[in-house]
Amino acid sequence: MAVRVIPVEPFDLVIFGGTGDLARRKILPGLYRRFTAGQMTGESRIIGAARAELTDDGFRDMVREAIEEFVPADRRDAASVADFLQHLAYIAIDAKGTSGWEQLGRLMRPGMVRAFYFSVAPALFGDLAERLHQHGIADAQSRIVVEKPFGRDLASARALNEVLARHFREDQIYRIDHYLGKETVQNLMAVRFANILFEPLWKAEYIDHVQITVAETVDVEGRGAYYDKSGAMRDMVQNHLMQLLCLIAMEPPYHFDPSAVRDEKLKVIRALDPVKPEDIVRGQYRAANGGGSYLDHAENPESITESYIALKCHISNWRWKGTPFYLRTGKKLRARSSEIAITFREPPHSIFDDERGWRENVLVIRLQPNEGMNLMVMIKEPGPGGMRLMQVPLDMSFAQALGEVAEDVPDAYERLIMDVIRGNQTLFMRGDEVEAAWAWADPIIQGWEGRGDRPQPYDAGSSGPEDALMLMHRDGRRWRDIR
Ligand code: BG6
């Protein structure tokens, strides 16, 4: 089996911020991979646009270096890199002024899909939208792509939505949450809605609780200034973990299409209860196990920004009333491990005398690394002498089940950029979704800011702060190990 590649229509893609970090790390290497996979056809062109005075060749050199740095050696070769670079051009442009715009307008070709990637600070979104419009560069079919952070609270997210809406319709705006582009995250929908097995049990009546973990080993090095103003809640929970929660909790959409999927996600976000202060644990890593402290990278040496957060939330609707969702994410933890664990309830009645080996059924969906699924089920302990129970895993690793093809799947950015060209918004956040997520997050953040809460220290390389364990223990539950 091979990964199926369906070429997209020819396009002109302009990357504002084309010399920036995201362009170098993700967007341009991702486009190269799609080019070598045959998905980006020969007529397509990528135009880097940024403030720096660069020639086309200067930009191509930069992109070559980026590919060498960020695409593994066995996935690239000099000939295809040289071919790819022929599709690149560069324009020095002033987002707030006039220089470069007419030249950009002249480069745009009729009949091509036009997409504009705003890989710049959100403060420039309005200027770019305005200039594209004023110079007649964007047409009614053009698409714009914007990155997170989409605002830092409800008011700023609304303001961004308004600025973009002045010149673009909602169906032209692609708000990226790269978690939605991950293969295993989309698999959540396939597992739920393409099998009859789980959905009948997918409700509070049968599910005791859900754990969503996104644990990282990286620190905030190099991004201290951004991160310190953001923290784990804004950086990860309001967007990535929220999206995971939505995919687990939403009702089946009537069809796998952008409106249907996003309508259902929005209903989940709106049904989230406010989170009580006692259901939140914030942490900040300190030097330990050979790793440095958060404060080494923060701008403010007395920063009280959280690099870890755990919280318990409830969804007030018929399906989920009574099933808590525990979310946690942090930097500089023991292992990189993202997973969703769904713990089922006890059977209503036991027919066995010896129940000592009994454990709950747990469905674990491993998002990264070692993508796969694991269903913990009860069987009879082998041997004579009566019926005793034990738990075993029904374990499936996608790498094993799918073979080589699993290594060949596009990464999140590659897939999402191709979806932009195809005009498919299913895996992008709609404006109302982002606003609803902020409307839920704002009071939580304001709560601890108002109280001046300090995060709890936790050791670099550990599983997070002690109180996060208590958050579960006091409900008679425990977190799964981070490993
Ligand atoms: C980004 C956050 O959106 O996601 C980072 O800003 C985080 O802080 C990253 O490290 C995690 O993404 P991934 O794909 O490595 O899980």
PDB file of C-alpha atoms in Angstrom, residues 13 15 28 31-32 40 44-48 55-57 59-64 67 81-90 107:
ATOM      1  CA  LEU A  13       1.019  30.938  -2.866  1.00  0.00           C
ATOM      2  CA  ILE A  15       4.056  33.609   2.097  1.00  0.00           C
ATOM      3  CA  LEU A  28       8.754  25.663   2.882  1.00  0.00           C
ATOM      4  CA  LEU A  31       5.919  22.362   0.322  1.00  0.00           C
ATOM      5  CA  TYR A  32       9.097  20.718  -0.921  1.00  0.00           C
ATOM      6  CA  MET A  40       2.208  20.279  -6.249  1.00  0.00           C
ATOM      7  CA  SER A  44       2.519  26.252  -9.192  1.00  0.00           C
ATOM      8  CA  ARG A  45       4.584  28.984  -7.654  1.00  0.00           C
ATOM      9  CA  ILE A  46       5.565  30.075  -4.180  1.00  0.00           C
ATOM     10  CA  ILE A  47       6.394  33.694  -3.560  1.00  0.00           C
ATOM     11  CA  GLY A  48       8.233  34.665  -0.420  1.00  0.00           C
ATOM     12  CA  THR A  55      16.841  38.619  -4.664  1.00  0.00           C
ATOM     13  CA  ASP A  56      14.999  35.553  -5.963  1.00  0.00           C
ATOM     14  CA  ASP A  57      18.299  33.710  -5.812  1.00  0.00           C
ATOM     15  CA  PHE A  59      15.591  33.525  -1.227  1.00  0.00           C
ATOM     16  CA  ARG A  60      16.225  30.248  -3.029  1.00  0.00           C
ATOM     17  CA  ASP A  61      19.518  29.863  -1.169  1.00  0.00           C
ATOM     18  CA  MET A  62      17.726  30.402   2.100  1.00  0.00           C
ATOM     19  CA  VAL A  63      15.091  27.811   1.183  1.00  0.00           C
ATOM     20  CA  ARG A  64      17.736  25.307   0.100  1.00  0.00           C
ATOM     21  CA  ILE A  67      15.313  22.082   3.344  1.00  0.00           C
ATOM     22  CA  VAL A  81      15.593  20.518  -4.564  1.00  0.00           C
ATOM     23  CA  ALA A  82      16.936  22.376  -7.601  1.00  0.00           C
ATOM     24  CA  ASP A  83      13.660  21.711  -9.459  1.00  0.00           C
ATOM     25  CA  PHE A  84      11.609  22.892  -6.524  1.00  0.00           C
ATOM     26  CA  LEU A  85      13.602  26.109  -6.199  1.00  0.00           C
ATOM     27  CA  GLN A  86      12.649  27.017  -9.758  1.00  0.00           C
ATOM     28  CA  HIS A  87       9.092  27.499  -8.512  1.00  0.00           C
ATOM     29  CA  LEU A  88      10.135  30.106  -5.995  1.00  0.00           C
ATOM     30  CA  ALA A  89      10.284  33.883  -6.244  1.00  0.00           C
ATOM     31  CA  TYR A  90      10.773  36.651  -3.734  1.00  0.00           C
ATOM     32  CA  LEU A 107       3.345  38.421 -10.409  1.00  0.00           C
TER      33      LEU A 107
END
